Amino acid sequence: MAWYVAKRLAVSAVVLLGISAVVFFLLHLVSDSPGRVVLGQRASPQAVADFNHEHGFDRPVVVQYLSYLGQLLHGDLGRSYKLNQDVGTLLQQNAGRSAMLSLAGLVLALLIAVPLGILQAVKRNSVVDRVATGLAYVLYATPAFLLGLVLIAVFSQQLDLFPAEASQSHSPWVVFTDPRSMALPVVTIAVTSIAIFSQYQRSSALDQLGQDYIRVARAKGLPERLVLTRHLLRNACLPLITLVGTMIPLLLAGNLIVESLFNYSGLGLLFLNSLQREDYPVLLAYTLIGGVLTVAGNFIADIAVAMADRRIELAS
C-alpha cells in the first residue's frame, strides 16, 4: 500500500505540472500583455511597457512559466492586480464557503440516492423503479441554472418558503447556521447529483443481487432487511466511491453556476467576477484548483476502494 501511494503521488505531481503548463500557456495566448489588461486601453504604450518590464511580463514565456512554477512551490499563487490582493488570500477567504456548500449538497445527494438506488434494484421494473428512473433522466438533463430558476420561482416567489438569495454571511458554516437561506442552493447542487448517483447505485445493486453470496444469505433464512444492509449495501457502494471521487471537481463547476444564481460569495462567484475583469492570476489559480481536486478525488477514491474491499489488489 505504501509503495502504491508513493507511486500515485508521483504520477499526480506530474499531472499537475502538465496542467499548470497548459493553462499558463493558454492564458498567455489569450493575453500576452497583462499590462494592457491591468492599466486599461487608454494607458500609453510606454506605461504598458514599463508595467510589463517591472513584473517580468516582457521575458520569454518559458522563463515566465518557470518563474511562476517557482512561486507555486513556495506557496505563492500570484497577485490580483484588479483587486490588489494576494490570490492565495482571495482563495482562502472563499474556499471554505464553497467547500461547505459542496459538502452539504454531496451529503444530501448520497443520503437520498443510495437508498433510492437500492430500492429501485430490489423493485426492478416496478412502477417505483420506472418512475424514479424517468425522473432521474429528466433531472440529469436539466441544466443547473434552469433547475435553480425553477426552485426560485416555485419555493421563493410562489410559495414564499425560502429566500431567493443565499445568505450573505462570510462564515463557511452558514450552510448549517442559516439553513433556510441556504436550502435552495444546496438542493440545486444535490438534485443533479442524486440523478447520477441513484442510477449508478441501482446498476451496482442489480449486479450484486445476482451474486452467490446474496443467494446464500437468503437461503439461510436471513431477513431481507439484513441481506440488504449487512451484505448488499457495502459491496454495492464500492463503485459509487469511485464516482464520488470523480464528482468532486464537477461540484466546483456546479458551484460556479449556483453561486452566481443565488449571489453566494464563494470560489465560483470569484471566478466569474475575475473572468469579467480579465483577472488572469485568479483564473489561473482557480483552474489549478480544479486540476488538484480532479487528481486528489481520483487518488482518494482509489485508496478508499482498496481499503473498503481487501479483495482488490493494488497494481505494483
PDB file of C-alpha atoms in Angstrom:
ATOM      1  CA  MET A   1       0.000   0.000   0.000  1.00  0.00           C
ATOM      2  CA  ALA A   2       2.799   2.449   0.891  1.00  0.00           C
ATOM      3  CA  TRP A   3       4.531   1.850  -2.460  1.00  0.00           C
ATOM      4  CA  TYR A   4       1.257   2.284  -4.324  1.00  0.00           C
ATOM      5  CA  VAL A   5       0.504   5.561  -2.533  1.00  0.00           C
ATOM      6  CA  ALA A   6       4.016   6.878  -3.247  1.00  0.00           C
ATOM      7  CA  LYS A   7       3.732   5.974  -6.933  1.00  0.00           C
ATOM      8  CA  ARG A   8       0.319   7.603  -7.264  1.00  0.00           C
ATOM      9  CA  LEU A   9       1.595  10.762  -5.572  1.00  0.00           C
ATOM     10  CA  ALA A  10       4.463  10.949  -8.054  1.00  0.00           C
ATOM     11  CA  VAL A  11       2.104  10.489 -11.006  1.00  0.00           C
ATOM     12  CA  SER A  12      -0.257  13.102  -9.554  1.00  0.00           C
ATOM     13  CA  ALA A  13       2.598  15.591  -9.283  1.00  0.00           C
ATOM     14  CA  VAL A  14       3.480  15.079 -12.952  1.00  0.00           C
ATOM     15  CA  VAL A  15      -0.164  15.507 -13.996  1.00  0.00           C
ATOM     16  CA  LEU A  16      -0.496  18.730 -12.005  1.00  0.00           C
ATOM     17  CA  LEU A  17       2.729  20.010 -13.543  1.00  0.00           C
ATOM     18  CA  GLY A  18       1.284  19.377 -17.008  1.00  0.00           C
ATOM     19  CA  ILE A  19      -1.998  21.075 -16.105  1.00  0.00           C
ATOM     20  CA  SER A  20      -0.202  24.168 -14.813  1.00  0.00           C
ATOM     21  CA  ALA A  21       1.878  24.394 -18.002  1.00  0.00           C
ATOM     22  CA  VAL A  22      -1.090  24.013 -20.357  1.00  0.00           C
ATOM     23  CA  VAL A  23      -3.247  26.555 -18.512  1.00  0.00           C
ATOM     24  CA  PHE A  24      -0.385  29.047 -18.196  1.00  0.00           C
ATOM     25  CA  PHE A  25       0.460  28.950 -21.901  1.00  0.00           C
ATOM     26  CA  LEU A  26      -3.203  29.124 -22.936  1.00  0.00           C
ATOM     27  CA  LEU A  27      -3.754  32.228 -20.825  1.00  0.00           C
ATOM     28  CA  HIS A  28      -0.595  33.711 -22.305  1.00  0.00           C
ATOM     29  CA  LEU A  29      -2.043  33.175 -25.770  1.00  0.00           C
ATOM     30  CA  VAL A  30      -5.246  34.948 -24.722  1.00  0.00           C
ATOM     31  CA  SER A  31      -3.359  37.969 -23.419  1.00  0.00           C
ATOM     32  CA  ASP A  32       0.384  38.316 -23.990  1.00  0.00           C
ATOM     33  CA  SER A  33       0.393  41.817 -22.468  1.00  0.00           C
ATOM     34  CA  PRO A  34      -1.004  41.805 -18.904  1.00  0.00           C
ATOM     35  CA  GLY A  35      -0.007  45.456 -18.605  1.00  0.00           C
ATOM     36  CA  ARG A  36      -2.630  46.426 -21.164  1.00  0.00           C
ATOM     37  CA  VAL A  37      -5.301  44.450 -19.263  1.00  0.00           C
ATOM     38  CA  VAL A  38      -4.351  45.901 -15.875  1.00  0.00           C
ATOM     39  CA  LEU A  39      -3.799  49.530 -16.919  1.00  0.00           C
ATOM     40  CA  GLY A  40      -6.654  49.679 -19.407  1.00  0.00           C
ATOM     41  CA  GLN A  41      -6.948  50.526 -23.072  1.00  0.00           C
ATOM     42  CA  ARG A  42      -6.276  54.209 -22.524  1.00  0.00           C
ATOM     43  CA  ALA A  43      -2.825  53.642 -20.987  1.00  0.00           C
ATOM     44  CA  SER A  44       0.103  54.835 -23.050  1.00  0.00           C
ATOM     45  CA  PRO A  45       2.337  52.242 -24.747  1.00  0.00           C
ATOM     46  CA  GLN A  46       5.246  53.397 -22.575  1.00  0.00           C
ATOM     47  CA  ALA A  47       3.254  52.862 -19.363  1.00  0.00           C
ATOM     48  CA  VAL A  48       2.242  49.385 -20.530  1.00  0.00           C
ATOM     49  CA  ALA A  49       5.843  48.558 -21.462  1.00  0.00           C
ATOM     50  CA  ASP A  50       7.108  49.775 -18.088  1.00  0.00           C
ATOM     51  CA  PHE A  51       4.499  47.696 -16.234  1.00  0.00           C
ATOM     52  CA  ASN A  52       5.343  44.554 -18.199  1.00  0.00           C
ATOM     53  CA  HIS A  53       9.071  45.072 -17.630  1.00  0.00           C
ATOM     54  CA  GLU A  54       8.622  45.739 -13.906  1.00  0.00           C
ATOM     55  CA  HIS A  55       6.698  42.491 -13.412  1.00  0.00           C
ATOM     56  CA  GLY A  56       8.734  40.389 -15.846  1.00  0.00           C
ATOM     57  CA  PHE A  57       6.000  40.011 -18.455  1.00  0.00           C
ATOM     58  CA  ASP A  58       8.350  41.011 -21.260  1.00  0.00           C
ATOM     59  CA  ARG A  59      10.522  37.946 -20.722  1.00  0.00           C
ATOM     60  CA  PRO A  60      10.154  34.776 -22.839  1.00  0.00           C
ATOM     61  CA  VAL A  61       7.029  32.838 -21.911  1.00  0.00           C
ATOM     62  CA  VAL A  62       9.025  29.771 -20.850  1.00  0.00           C
ATOM     63  CA  VAL A  63      11.021  31.896 -18.428  1.00  0.00           C
ATOM     64  CA  GLN A  64       7.794  33.399 -17.107  1.00  0.00           C
ATOM     65  CA  TYR A  65       6.349  29.920 -16.552  1.00  0.00           C
ATOM     66  CA  LEU A  66       9.446  28.687 -14.714  1.00  0.00           C
ATOM     67  CA  SER A  67       9.285  31.773 -12.513  1.00  0.00           C
ATOM     68  CA  TYR A  68       5.590  31.138 -11.839  1.00  0.00           C
ATOM     69  CA  LEU A  69       6.333  27.488 -11.065  1.00  0.00           C
ATOM     70  CA  GLY A  70       8.952  28.570  -8.546  1.00  0.00           C
ATOM     71  CA  GLN A  71       6.379  30.820  -6.893  1.00  0.00           C
ATOM     72  CA  LEU A  72       3.911  27.914  -6.713  1.00  0.00           C
ATOM     73  CA  LEU A  73       6.481  25.721  -4.979  1.00  0.00           C
ATOM     74  CA  HIS A  74       6.788  28.428  -2.331  1.00  0.00           C
ATOM     75  CA  GLY A  75       3.007  28.679  -1.942  1.00  0.00           C
ATOM     76  CA  ASP A  76       2.715  31.941  -3.853  1.00  0.00           C
ATOM     77  CA  LEU A  77      -0.249  31.925  -6.273  1.00  0.00           C
ATOM     78  CA  GLY A  78       0.444  35.419  -7.542  1.00  0.00           C
ATOM     79  CA  ARG A  79      -1.354  38.705  -7.070  1.00  0.00           C
ATOM     80  CA  SER A  80      -4.649  40.030  -8.346  1.00  0.00           C
ATOM     81  CA  TYR A  81      -3.818  43.386  -9.915  1.00  0.00           C
ATOM     82  CA  LYS A  82      -7.510  44.218 -10.269  1.00  0.00           C
ATOM     83  CA  LEU A  83      -8.266  43.732  -6.561  1.00  0.00           C
ATOM     84  CA  ASN A  84      -4.734  44.475  -5.329  1.00  0.00           C
ATOM     85  CA  GLN A  85      -4.734  41.351  -3.153  1.00  0.00           C
ATOM     86  CA  ASP A  86      -2.800  38.128  -2.997  1.00  0.00           C
ATOM     87  CA  VAL A  87      -4.583  35.375  -4.907  1.00  0.00           C
ATOM     88  CA  GLY A  88      -3.949  32.949  -2.044  1.00  0.00           C
ATOM     89  CA  THR A  89      -5.760  35.289   0.340  1.00  0.00           C
ATOM     90  CA  LEU A  90      -8.714  35.602  -2.021  1.00  0.00           C
ATOM     91  CA  LEU A  91      -8.991  31.837  -2.366  1.00  0.00           C
ATOM     92  CA  GLN A  92      -8.674  31.337   1.382  1.00  0.00           C
ATOM     93  CA  GLN A  93     -11.493  33.803   2.022  1.00  0.00           C
ATOM     94  CA  ASN A  94     -13.880  31.997  -0.331  1.00  0.00           C
ATOM     95  CA  ALA A  95     -12.780  28.345  -0.366  1.00  0.00           C
ATOM     96  CA  GLY A  96     -14.403  27.426   2.949  1.00  0.00           C
ATOM     97  CA  ARG A  97     -17.824  28.681   1.876  1.00  0.00           C
ATOM     98  CA  SER A  98     -17.671  26.823  -1.439  1.00  0.00           C
ATOM     99  CA  ALA A  99     -16.387  23.650   0.230  1.00  0.00           C
ATOM    100  CA  MET A 100     -19.203  23.582   2.790  1.00  0.00           C
ATOM    101  CA  LEU A 101     -21.807  24.255   0.090  1.00  0.00           C
ATOM    102  CA  SER A 102     -20.445  21.372  -1.996  1.00  0.00           C
ATOM    103  CA  LEU A 103     -20.203  19.085   1.036  1.00  0.00           C
ATOM    104  CA  ALA A 104     -23.783  19.783   2.069  1.00  0.00           C
ATOM    105  CA  GLY A 105     -25.050  19.105  -1.454  1.00  0.00           C
ATOM    106  CA  LEU A 106     -22.978  15.926  -1.756  1.00  0.00           C
ATOM    107  CA  VAL A 107     -24.089  14.517   1.598  1.00  0.00           C
ATOM    108  CA  LEU A 108     -27.738  15.266   0.868  1.00  0.00           C
ATOM    109  CA  ALA A 109     -27.427  13.618  -2.554  1.00  0.00           C
ATOM    110  CA  LEU A 110     -25.862  10.458  -1.104  1.00  0.00           C
ATOM    111  CA  LEU A 111     -28.403  10.187   1.716  1.00  0.00           C
ATOM    112  CA  ILE A 112     -31.192  10.140  -0.860  1.00  0.00           C
ATOM    113  CA  ALA A 113     -29.527   8.405  -3.814  1.00  0.00           C
ATOM    114  CA  VAL A 114     -28.080   5.333  -2.055  1.00  0.00           C
ATOM    115  CA  PRO A 115     -31.330   4.008  -0.535  1.00  0.00           C
ATOM    116  CA  LEU A 116     -33.260   5.065  -3.645  1.00  0.00           C
ATOM    117  CA  GLY A 117     -30.902   3.145  -5.938  1.00  0.00           C
ATOM    118  CA  ILE A 118     -31.121   0.019  -3.793  1.00  0.00           C
ATOM    119  CA  LEU A 119     -34.915   0.308  -3.651  1.00  0.00           C
ATOM    120  CA  GLN A 120     -35.025   0.539  -7.449  1.00  0.00           C
ATOM    121  CA  ALA A 121     -32.816  -2.538  -7.760  1.00  0.00           C
ATOM    122  CA  VAL A 122     -34.917  -4.584  -5.340  1.00  0.00           C
ATOM    123  CA  LYS A 123     -38.134  -3.498  -7.087  1.00  0.00           C
ATOM    124  CA  ARG A 124     -36.711  -3.751 -10.593  1.00  0.00           C
ATOM    125  CA  ASN A 125     -39.153  -2.944 -13.431  1.00  0.00           C
ATOM    126  CA  SER A 126     -41.855  -1.946 -10.962  1.00  0.00           C
ATOM    127  CA  VAL A 127     -43.760   1.333 -11.104  1.00  0.00           C
ATOM    128  CA  VAL A 128     -41.439   2.800  -8.468  1.00  0.00           C
ATOM    129  CA  ASP A 129     -38.380   1.838 -10.498  1.00  0.00           C
ATOM    130  CA  ARG A 130     -39.718   3.209 -13.771  1.00  0.00           C
ATOM    131  CA  VAL A 131     -40.891   6.498 -12.260  1.00  0.00           C
ATOM    132  CA  ALA A 132     -37.609   7.030 -10.399  1.00  0.00           C
ATOM    133  CA  THR A 133     -35.550   6.203 -13.500  1.00  0.00           C
ATOM    134  CA  GLY A 134     -37.575   8.530 -15.719  1.00  0.00           C
ATOM    135  CA  LEU A 135     -37.344  11.339 -13.176  1.00  0.00           C
ATOM    136  CA  ALA A 136     -33.591  10.788 -12.867  1.00  0.00           C
ATOM    137  CA  TYR A 137     -33.144  11.134 -16.625  1.00  0.00           C
ATOM    138  CA  VAL A 138     -35.134  14.361 -16.644  1.00  0.00           C
ATOM    139  CA  LEU A 139     -33.176  15.842 -13.747  1.00  0.00           C
ATOM    140  CA  TYR A 140     -29.854  14.758 -15.227  1.00  0.00           C
ATOM    141  CA  ALA A 141     -30.699  16.505 -18.495  1.00  0.00           C
ATOM    142  CA  THR A 142     -31.833  19.694 -16.748  1.00  0.00           C
ATOM    143  CA  PRO A 143     -29.140  22.401 -16.539  1.00  0.00           C
ATOM    144  CA  ALA A 144     -28.315  23.539 -13.018  1.00  0.00           C
ATOM    145  CA  PHE A 145     -29.186  27.162 -13.753  1.00  0.00           C
ATOM    146  CA  LEU A 146     -32.635  26.176 -15.077  1.00  0.00           C
ATOM    147  CA  LEU A 147     -33.278  23.955 -12.071  1.00  0.00           C
ATOM    148  CA  GLY A 148     -32.273  26.784  -9.746  1.00  0.00           C
ATOM    149  CA  LEU A 149     -34.567  29.231 -11.523  1.00  0.00           C
ATOM    150  CA  VAL A 150     -37.474  26.793 -11.223  1.00  0.00           C
ATOM    151  CA  LEU A 151     -36.813  26.340  -7.497  1.00  0.00           C
ATOM    152  CA  ILE A 152     -36.691  30.112  -7.006  1.00  0.00           C
ATOM    153  CA  ALA A 153     -39.917  30.618  -8.956  1.00  0.00           C
ATOM    154  CA  VAL A 154     -41.799  27.922  -7.038  1.00  0.00           C
ATOM    155  CA  PHE A 155     -40.440  27.965  -3.487  1.00  0.00           C
ATOM    156  CA  SER A 156     -39.446  31.622  -3.226  1.00  0.00           C
ATOM    157  CA  GLN A 157     -41.804  33.643  -5.406  1.00  0.00           C
ATOM    158  CA  GLN A 158     -44.917  31.465  -5.395  1.00  0.00           C
ATOM    159  CA  LEU A 159     -44.851  29.722  -2.003  1.00  0.00           C
ATOM    160  CA  ASP A 160     -42.566  32.205  -0.213  1.00  0.00           C
ATOM    161  CA  LEU A 161     -40.914  29.414   1.780  1.00  0.00           C
ATOM    162  CA  PHE A 162     -37.268  30.257   1.133  1.00  0.00           C
ATOM    163  CA  PRO A 163     -35.421  33.437   0.126  1.00  0.00           C
ATOM    164  CA  ALA A 164     -34.291  33.747  -3.475  1.00  0.00           C
ATOM    165  CA  GLU A 165     -30.841  34.936  -2.407  1.00  0.00           C
ATOM    166  CA  ALA A 166     -28.366  32.916  -0.374  1.00  0.00           C
ATOM    167  CA  SER A 167     -27.085  34.152   2.959  1.00  0.00           C
ATOM    168  CA  GLN A 168     -24.508  36.957   2.704  1.00  0.00           C
ATOM    169  CA  SER A 169     -22.688  35.857   5.843  1.00  0.00           C
ATOM    170  CA  HIS A 170     -18.949  35.337   5.395  1.00  0.00           C
ATOM    171  CA  SER A 171     -18.877  32.322   7.705  1.00  0.00           C
ATOM    172  CA  PRO A 172     -18.200  28.973   5.990  1.00  0.00           C
ATOM    173  CA  TRP A 173     -20.671  27.365   8.417  1.00  0.00           C
ATOM    174  CA  VAL A 174     -23.600  29.420   7.166  1.00  0.00           C
ATOM    175  CA  VAL A 175     -24.974  26.299   5.447  1.00  0.00           C
ATOM    176  CA  PHE A 176     -25.700  24.918   8.911  1.00  0.00           C
ATOM    177  CA  THR A 177     -26.322  28.109  10.893  1.00  0.00           C
ATOM    178  CA  ASP A 178     -28.803  29.555   8.383  1.00  0.00           C
ATOM    179  CA  PRO A 179     -30.309  26.517   6.623  1.00  0.00           C
ATOM    180  CA  ARG A 180     -33.404  28.384   5.415  1.00  0.00           C
ATOM    181  CA  SER A 181     -31.472  30.822   3.238  1.00  0.00           C
ATOM    182  CA  MET A 182     -29.134  28.064   2.007  1.00  0.00           C
ATOM    183  CA  ALA A 183     -31.815  25.471   1.268  1.00  0.00           C
ATOM    184  CA  LEU A 184     -32.302  26.291  -2.419  1.00  0.00           C
ATOM    185  CA  PRO A 185     -28.567  26.436  -3.318  1.00  0.00           C
ATOM    186  CA  VAL A 186     -27.902  23.126  -1.547  1.00  0.00           C
ATOM    187  CA  VAL A 187     -30.898  21.421  -3.153  1.00  0.00           C
ATOM    188  CA  THR A 188     -29.890  22.699  -6.592  1.00  0.00           C
ATOM    189  CA  ILE A 189     -26.451  21.102  -6.235  1.00  0.00           C
ATOM    190  CA  ALA A 190     -27.848  17.908  -4.710  1.00  0.00           C
ATOM    191  CA  VAL A 191     -30.628  17.194  -7.212  1.00  0.00           C
ATOM    192  CA  THR A 192     -28.440  16.722 -10.277  1.00  0.00           C
ATOM    193  CA  SER A 193     -26.079  14.546  -8.229  1.00  0.00           C
ATOM    194  CA  ILE A 194     -28.991  12.453  -6.985  1.00  0.00           C
ATOM    195  CA  ALA A 195     -29.936  11.653 -10.575  1.00  0.00           C
ATOM    196  CA  ILE A 196     -26.442  10.345 -11.313  1.00  0.00           C
ATOM    197  CA  PHE A 197     -25.799   8.569  -8.012  1.00  0.00           C
ATOM    198  CA  SER A 198     -29.151   6.781  -7.853  1.00  0.00           C
ATOM    199  CA  GLN A 199     -28.801   5.244 -11.315  1.00  0.00           C
ATOM    200  CA  TYR A 200     -25.223   4.253 -10.635  1.00  0.00           C
ATOM    201  CA  GLN A 201     -26.275   2.710  -7.322  1.00  0.00           C
ATOM    202  CA  ARG A 202     -29.169   0.898  -8.982  1.00  0.00           C
ATOM    203  CA  SER A 203     -26.886  -0.678 -11.591  1.00  0.00           C
ATOM    204  CA  SER A 204     -24.343  -1.738  -8.979  1.00  0.00           C
ATOM    205  CA  ALA A 205     -27.024  -3.182  -6.682  1.00  0.00           C
ATOM    206  CA  LEU A 206     -28.584  -5.144  -9.542  1.00  0.00           C
ATOM    207  CA  ASP A 207     -25.188  -6.677 -10.285  1.00  0.00           C
ATOM    208  CA  GLN A 208     -24.680  -7.643  -6.637  1.00  0.00           C
ATOM    209  CA  LEU A 209     -28.188  -9.098  -6.245  1.00  0.00           C
ATOM    210  CA  GLY A 210     -27.240 -11.757  -8.785  1.00  0.00           C
ATOM    211  CA  GLN A 211     -24.146 -12.849  -6.857  1.00  0.00           C
ATOM    212  CA  ASP A 212     -23.924 -16.156  -4.996  1.00  0.00           C
ATOM    213  CA  TYR A 213     -23.352 -14.624  -1.554  1.00  0.00           C
ATOM    214  CA  ILE A 214     -26.758 -12.920  -1.750  1.00  0.00           C
ATOM    215  CA  ARG A 215     -28.433 -16.214  -2.715  1.00  0.00           C
ATOM    216  CA  VAL A 216     -26.676 -17.998   0.161  1.00  0.00           C
ATOM    217  CA  ALA A 217     -27.730 -15.326   2.657  1.00  0.00           C
ATOM    218  CA  ARG A 218     -31.337 -15.622   1.539  1.00  0.00           C
ATOM    219  CA  ALA A 219     -31.170 -19.432   1.550  1.00  0.00           C
ATOM    220  CA  LYS A 220     -30.043 -19.328   5.184  1.00  0.00           C
ATOM    221  CA  GLY A 221     -33.264 -17.533   6.024  1.00  0.00           C
ATOM    222  CA  LEU A 222     -31.829 -14.128   6.851  1.00  0.00           C
ATOM    223  CA  PRO A 223     -34.453 -11.376   6.883  1.00  0.00           C
ATOM    224  CA  GLU A 224     -34.417  -9.315   3.709  1.00  0.00           C
ATOM    225  CA  ARG A 225     -33.519  -6.218   5.715  1.00  0.00           C
ATOM    226  CA  LEU A 226     -30.312  -7.844   6.959  1.00  0.00           C
ATOM    227  CA  VAL A 227     -29.481  -9.163   3.487  1.00  0.00           C
ATOM    228  CA  LEU A 228     -29.703  -5.662   2.081  1.00  0.00           C
ATOM    229  CA  THR A 229     -27.990  -3.742   4.881  1.00  0.00           C
ATOM    230  CA  ARG A 230     -25.349  -6.261   6.005  1.00  0.00           C
ATOM    231  CA  HIS A 231     -24.373  -7.897   2.717  1.00  0.00           C
ATOM    232  CA  LEU A 232     -25.603  -5.874  -0.259  1.00  0.00           C
ATOM    233  CA  LEU A 233     -25.054  -2.281   0.852  1.00  0.00           C
ATOM    234  CA  ARG A 234     -21.290  -2.342   1.361  1.00  0.00           C
ATOM    235  CA  ASN A 235     -20.431  -4.144  -1.868  1.00  0.00           C
ATOM    236  CA  ALA A 236     -22.943  -2.182  -3.925  1.00  0.00           C
ATOM    237  CA  CYS A 237     -21.468   1.117  -2.734  1.00  0.00           C
ATOM    238  CA  LEU A 238     -17.897   0.343  -3.814  1.00  0.00           C
ATOM    239  CA  PRO A 239     -18.325   1.615  -7.411  1.00  0.00           C
ATOM    240  CA  LEU A 240     -20.106   4.675  -6.019  1.00  0.00           C
ATOM    241  CA  ILE A 241     -16.975   5.609  -4.062  1.00  0.00           C
ATOM    242  CA  THR A 242     -15.064   5.975  -7.324  1.00  0.00           C
ATOM    243  CA  LEU A 243     -17.890   8.029  -8.825  1.00  0.00           C
ATOM    244  CA  VAL A 244     -17.954  10.371  -5.830  1.00  0.00           C
ATOM    245  CA  GLY A 245     -14.212  10.928  -6.251  1.00  0.00           C
ATOM    246  CA  THR A 246     -14.635  11.941  -9.872  1.00  0.00           C
ATOM    247  CA  MET A 247     -17.573  14.185  -8.964  1.00  0.00           C
ATOM    248  CA  ILE A 248     -15.518  16.409  -6.644  1.00  0.00           C
ATOM    249  CA  PRO A 249     -14.216  18.713  -9.414  1.00  0.00           C
ATOM    250  CA  LEU A 250     -17.675  18.740 -11.016  1.00  0.00           C
ATOM    251  CA  LEU A 251     -19.054  20.142  -7.774  1.00  0.00           C
ATOM    252  CA  LEU A 252     -16.598  23.018  -8.137  1.00  0.00           C
ATOM    253  CA  ALA A 253     -18.020  23.709 -11.602  1.00  0.00           C
ATOM    254  CA  GLY A 254     -21.555  23.376 -10.233  1.00  0.00           C
ATOM    255  CA  ASN A 255     -20.740  25.936  -7.564  1.00  0.00           C
ATOM    256  CA  LEU A 256     -19.835  28.386 -10.294  1.00  0.00           C
ATOM    257  CA  ILE A 257     -23.406  28.343 -11.598  1.00  0.00           C
ATOM    258  CA  VAL A 258     -25.189  28.053  -8.257  1.00  0.00           C
ATOM    259  CA  GLU A 259     -23.147  30.771  -6.544  1.00  0.00           C
ATOM    260  CA  SER A 260     -23.793  33.142  -9.421  1.00  0.00           C
ATOM    261  CA  LEU A 261     -27.508  32.348  -9.484  1.00  0.00           C
ATOM    262  CA  PHE A 262     -28.027  32.753  -5.724  1.00  0.00           C
ATOM    263  CA  ASN A 263     -25.405  35.516  -5.256  1.00  0.00           C
ATOM    264  CA  TYR A 264     -23.389  33.386  -2.870  1.00  0.00           C
ATOM    265  CA  SER A 265     -19.841  34.602  -2.270  1.00  0.00           C
ATOM    266  CA  GLY A 266     -17.546  31.657  -2.964  1.00  0.00           C
ATOM    267  CA  LEU A 267     -14.927  30.418  -5.398  1.00  0.00           C
ATOM    268  CA  GLY A 268     -17.436  30.149  -8.244  1.00  0.00           C
ATOM    269  CA  LEU A 269     -18.598  33.753  -7.947  1.00  0.00           C
ATOM    270  CA  LEU A 270     -14.983  34.863  -7.562  1.00  0.00           C
ATOM    271  CA  PHE A 271     -14.126  33.081 -10.812  1.00  0.00           C
ATOM    272  CA  LEU A 272     -16.980  34.706 -12.738  1.00  0.00           C
ATOM    273  CA  ASN A 273     -16.126  38.170 -11.459  1.00  0.00           C
ATOM    274  CA  SER A 274     -12.451  37.589 -12.301  1.00  0.00           C
ATOM    275  CA  LEU A 275     -13.435  36.443 -15.777  1.00  0.00           C
ATOM    276  CA  GLN A 276     -15.324  39.684 -16.370  1.00  0.00           C
ATOM    277  CA  ARG A 277     -12.382  41.705 -15.050  1.00  0.00           C
ATOM    278  CA  GLU A 278      -9.864  39.629 -17.031  1.00  0.00           C
ATOM    279  CA  ASP A 279      -8.034  38.952 -13.776  1.00  0.00           C
ATOM    280  CA  TYR A 280      -5.773  36.208 -15.119  1.00  0.00           C
ATOM    281  CA  PRO A 281      -3.839  35.320 -11.927  1.00  0.00           C
ATOM    282  CA  VAL A 282      -7.137  34.441 -10.226  1.00  0.00           C
ATOM    283  CA  LEU A 283      -8.363  32.494 -13.263  1.00  0.00           C
ATOM    284  CA  LEU A 284      -5.115  30.541 -13.387  1.00  0.00           C
ATOM    285  CA  ALA A 285      -5.286  29.710  -9.679  1.00  0.00           C
ATOM    286  CA  TYR A 286      -8.935  28.623  -9.930  1.00  0.00           C
ATOM    287  CA  THR A 287      -8.140  26.320 -12.855  1.00  0.00           C
ATOM    288  CA  LEU A 288      -5.241  24.807 -10.934  1.00  0.00           C
ATOM    289  CA  ILE A 289      -7.585  24.145  -8.016  1.00  0.00           C
ATOM    290  CA  GLY A 290      -9.856  22.251 -10.403  1.00  0.00           C
ATOM    291  CA  GLY A 291      -6.878  20.162 -11.525  1.00  0.00           C
ATOM    292  CA  VAL A 292      -5.814  19.479  -7.955  1.00  0.00           C
ATOM    293  CA  LEU A 293      -9.340  18.405  -6.997  1.00  0.00           C
ATOM    294  CA  THR A 294      -9.558  16.110 -10.036  1.00  0.00           C
ATOM    295  CA  VAL A 295      -6.283  14.378  -9.231  1.00  0.00           C
ATOM    296  CA  ALA A 296      -6.983  14.276  -5.496  1.00  0.00           C
ATOM    297  CA  GLY A 297     -10.518  12.972  -5.993  1.00  0.00           C
ATOM    298  CA  ASN A 298      -9.370  10.044  -8.131  1.00  0.00           C
ATOM    299  CA  PHE A 299      -6.475   9.321  -5.779  1.00  0.00           C
ATOM    300  CA  ILE A 300      -8.640   9.304  -2.651  1.00  0.00           C
ATOM    301  CA  ALA A 301     -11.288   7.195  -4.392  1.00  0.00           C
ATOM    302  CA  ASP A 302      -8.736   4.527  -5.375  1.00  0.00           C
ATOM    303  CA  ILE A 303      -7.347   4.341  -1.843  1.00  0.00           C
ATOM    304  CA  ALA A 304     -10.835   4.267  -0.287  1.00  0.00           C
ATOM    305  CA  VAL A 305     -11.978   1.433  -2.558  1.00  0.00           C
ATOM    306  CA  ALA A 306      -8.842  -0.574  -1.792  1.00  0.00           C
ATOM    307  CA  MET A 307      -9.349  -0.102   1.947  1.00  0.00           C
ATOM    308  CA  ALA A 308     -13.051  -0.924   1.764  1.00  0.00           C
ATOM    309  CA  ASP A 309     -12.544  -4.134  -0.250  1.00  0.00           C
ATOM    310  CA  ARG A 310      -9.443  -6.129   0.630  1.00  0.00           C
ATOM    311  CA  ARG A 311     -10.041  -8.378  -2.372  1.00  0.00           C
ATOM    312  CA  ILE A 312      -8.830  -5.589  -4.641  1.00  0.00           C
ATOM    313  CA  GLU A 313      -5.134  -5.908  -5.401  1.00  0.00           C
ATOM    314  CA  LEU A 314      -3.268  -2.685  -5.940  1.00  0.00           C
ATOM    315  CA  ALA A 315      -1.123  -2.617  -9.034  1.00  0.00           C
ATOM    316  CA  SER A 316       2.537  -2.691  -8.162  1.00  0.00           C
TER     317      SER A 316
END
